[in-house]
Structure formats: C-alpha cells, structure tokens
mmCIF file of C-alpha atoms in Angstrom:
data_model
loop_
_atom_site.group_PDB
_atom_site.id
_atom_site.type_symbol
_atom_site.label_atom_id
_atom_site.label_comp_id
_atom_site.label_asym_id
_atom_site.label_seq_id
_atom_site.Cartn_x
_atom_site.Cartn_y
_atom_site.Cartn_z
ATOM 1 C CA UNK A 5 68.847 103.557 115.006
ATOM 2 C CA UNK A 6 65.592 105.901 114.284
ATOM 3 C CA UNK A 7 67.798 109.175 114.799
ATOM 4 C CA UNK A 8 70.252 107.349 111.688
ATOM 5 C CA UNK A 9 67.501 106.853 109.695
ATOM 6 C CA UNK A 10 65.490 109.307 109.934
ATOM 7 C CA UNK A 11 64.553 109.523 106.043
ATOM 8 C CA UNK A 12 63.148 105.811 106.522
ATOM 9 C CA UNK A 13 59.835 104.878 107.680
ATOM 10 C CA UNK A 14 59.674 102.459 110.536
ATOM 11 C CA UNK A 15 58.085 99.970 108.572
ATOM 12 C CA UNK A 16 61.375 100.072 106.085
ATOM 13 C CA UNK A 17 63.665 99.301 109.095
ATOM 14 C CA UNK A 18 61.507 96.532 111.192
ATOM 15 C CA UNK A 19 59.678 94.252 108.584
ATOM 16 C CA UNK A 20 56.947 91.620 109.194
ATOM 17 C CA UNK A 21 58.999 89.599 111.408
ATOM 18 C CA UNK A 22 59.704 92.186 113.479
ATOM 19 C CA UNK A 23 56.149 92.573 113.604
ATOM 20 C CA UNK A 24 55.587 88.805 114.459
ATOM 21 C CA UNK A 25 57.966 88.989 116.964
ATOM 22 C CA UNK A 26 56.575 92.047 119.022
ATOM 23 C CA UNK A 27 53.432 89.751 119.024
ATOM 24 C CA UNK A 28 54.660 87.032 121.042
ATOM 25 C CA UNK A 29 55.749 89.858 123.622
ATOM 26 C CA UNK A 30 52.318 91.757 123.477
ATOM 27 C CA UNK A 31 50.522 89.445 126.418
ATOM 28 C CA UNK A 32 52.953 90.929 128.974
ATOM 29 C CA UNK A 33 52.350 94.455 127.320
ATOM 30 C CA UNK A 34 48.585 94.317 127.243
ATOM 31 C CA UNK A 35 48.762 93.138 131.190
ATOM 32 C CA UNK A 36 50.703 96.788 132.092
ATOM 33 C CA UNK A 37 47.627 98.869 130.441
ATOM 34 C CA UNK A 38 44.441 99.597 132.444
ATOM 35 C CA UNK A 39 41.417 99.344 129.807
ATOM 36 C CA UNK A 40 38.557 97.071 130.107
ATOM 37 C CA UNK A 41 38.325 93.499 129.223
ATOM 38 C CA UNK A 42 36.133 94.201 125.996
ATOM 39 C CA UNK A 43 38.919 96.655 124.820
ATOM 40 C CA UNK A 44 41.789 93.706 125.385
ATOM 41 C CA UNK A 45 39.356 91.142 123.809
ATOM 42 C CA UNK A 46 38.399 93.091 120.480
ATOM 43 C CA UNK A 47 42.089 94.067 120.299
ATOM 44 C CA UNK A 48 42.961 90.353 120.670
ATOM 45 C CA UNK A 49 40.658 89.152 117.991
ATOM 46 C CA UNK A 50 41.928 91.825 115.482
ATOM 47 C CA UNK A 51 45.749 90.684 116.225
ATOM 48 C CA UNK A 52 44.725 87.166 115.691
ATOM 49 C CA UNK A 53 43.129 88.149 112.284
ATOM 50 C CA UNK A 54 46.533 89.491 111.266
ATOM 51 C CA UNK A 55 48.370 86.625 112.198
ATOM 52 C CA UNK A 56 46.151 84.797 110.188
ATOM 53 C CA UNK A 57 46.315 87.273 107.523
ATOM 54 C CA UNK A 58 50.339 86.620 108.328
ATOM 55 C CA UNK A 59 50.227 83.013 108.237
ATOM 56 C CA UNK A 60 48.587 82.670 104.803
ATOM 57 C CA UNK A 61 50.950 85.211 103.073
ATOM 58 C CA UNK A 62 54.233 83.994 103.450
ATOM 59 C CA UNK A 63 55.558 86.810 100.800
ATOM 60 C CA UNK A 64 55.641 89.022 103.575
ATOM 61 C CA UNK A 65 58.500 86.848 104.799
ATOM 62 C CA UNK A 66 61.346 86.656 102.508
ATOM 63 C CA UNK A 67 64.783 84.931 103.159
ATOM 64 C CA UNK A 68 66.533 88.292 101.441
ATOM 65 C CA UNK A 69 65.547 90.362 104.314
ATOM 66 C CA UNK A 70 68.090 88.578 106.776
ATOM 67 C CA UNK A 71 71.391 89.147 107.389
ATOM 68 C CA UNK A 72 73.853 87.814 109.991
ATOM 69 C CA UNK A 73 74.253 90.677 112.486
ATOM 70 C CA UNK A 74 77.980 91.641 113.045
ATOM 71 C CA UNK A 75 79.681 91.022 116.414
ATOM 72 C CA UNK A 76 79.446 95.095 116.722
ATOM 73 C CA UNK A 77 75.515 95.041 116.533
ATOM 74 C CA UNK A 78 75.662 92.155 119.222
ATOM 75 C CA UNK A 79 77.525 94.269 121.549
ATOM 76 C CA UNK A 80 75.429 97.204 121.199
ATOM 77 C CA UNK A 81 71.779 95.823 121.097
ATOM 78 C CA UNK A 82 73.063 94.223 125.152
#
C-alpha cells in the first residue's frame, strides 16, 4: 500500500484508530525489545498520556473516515 501511495504521508493513510489499534498490540511488541525496565515504564506512561489525550478528543475519531472494505481488500490483507 506505501509503494501506491507514495505521495501520502503515513499519517494520511492510517488515522487515529489505526493508531489506537497498534496500542492494544504494543504489550507483546515491547516484550520482543531488550531495554531496561525504566525505558518500558517512561514509554508506558507517555502512551497512556496519549490515550488520554485520545480519549478526551473524540474529533480525532470521525465516522467519515470508515468505509466497508471490499471482498478484494479481505482477500489480500489474509
């Protein structure tokens, strides 16, 4: 999708709820890293201040910016 795109910035193809959503996977990513527990805590508070941040701007999130995928996109994104 980036090499069709490639006059887009990321942030114009994968919105906020794209964002949200990479959250909820970002335990099992932080666990593959090796840093030290004071890295993965001050990186854990900032992520939590964003989904705060998140939480109490629901503009970010707008109904307009979903669209049922086709059957073709299905097939491709398994």
């Amino acid at each position: 999708m980036l090499t069709e795109y490639k006059h887009l910035r990321m942030c114009e193809i994968y919105g906020a709820i794209h964002l949200l959503r990479m959250f909820t996977k970002l335990g099992e990513m932080l666990q593959s890293i090796s840093t030290s527990a004071k890295v993965i805590s001050s990186l854990v508070n900032h992520i939590e201040d964003f989904v705060r941040f998140m939480s109490v701007n629901p503009s970010f999130f707008s109904l307009d910016d979903y669209v049922v995928a086709s059957p073709e996109y299905h097939r491709r994104a398994l």
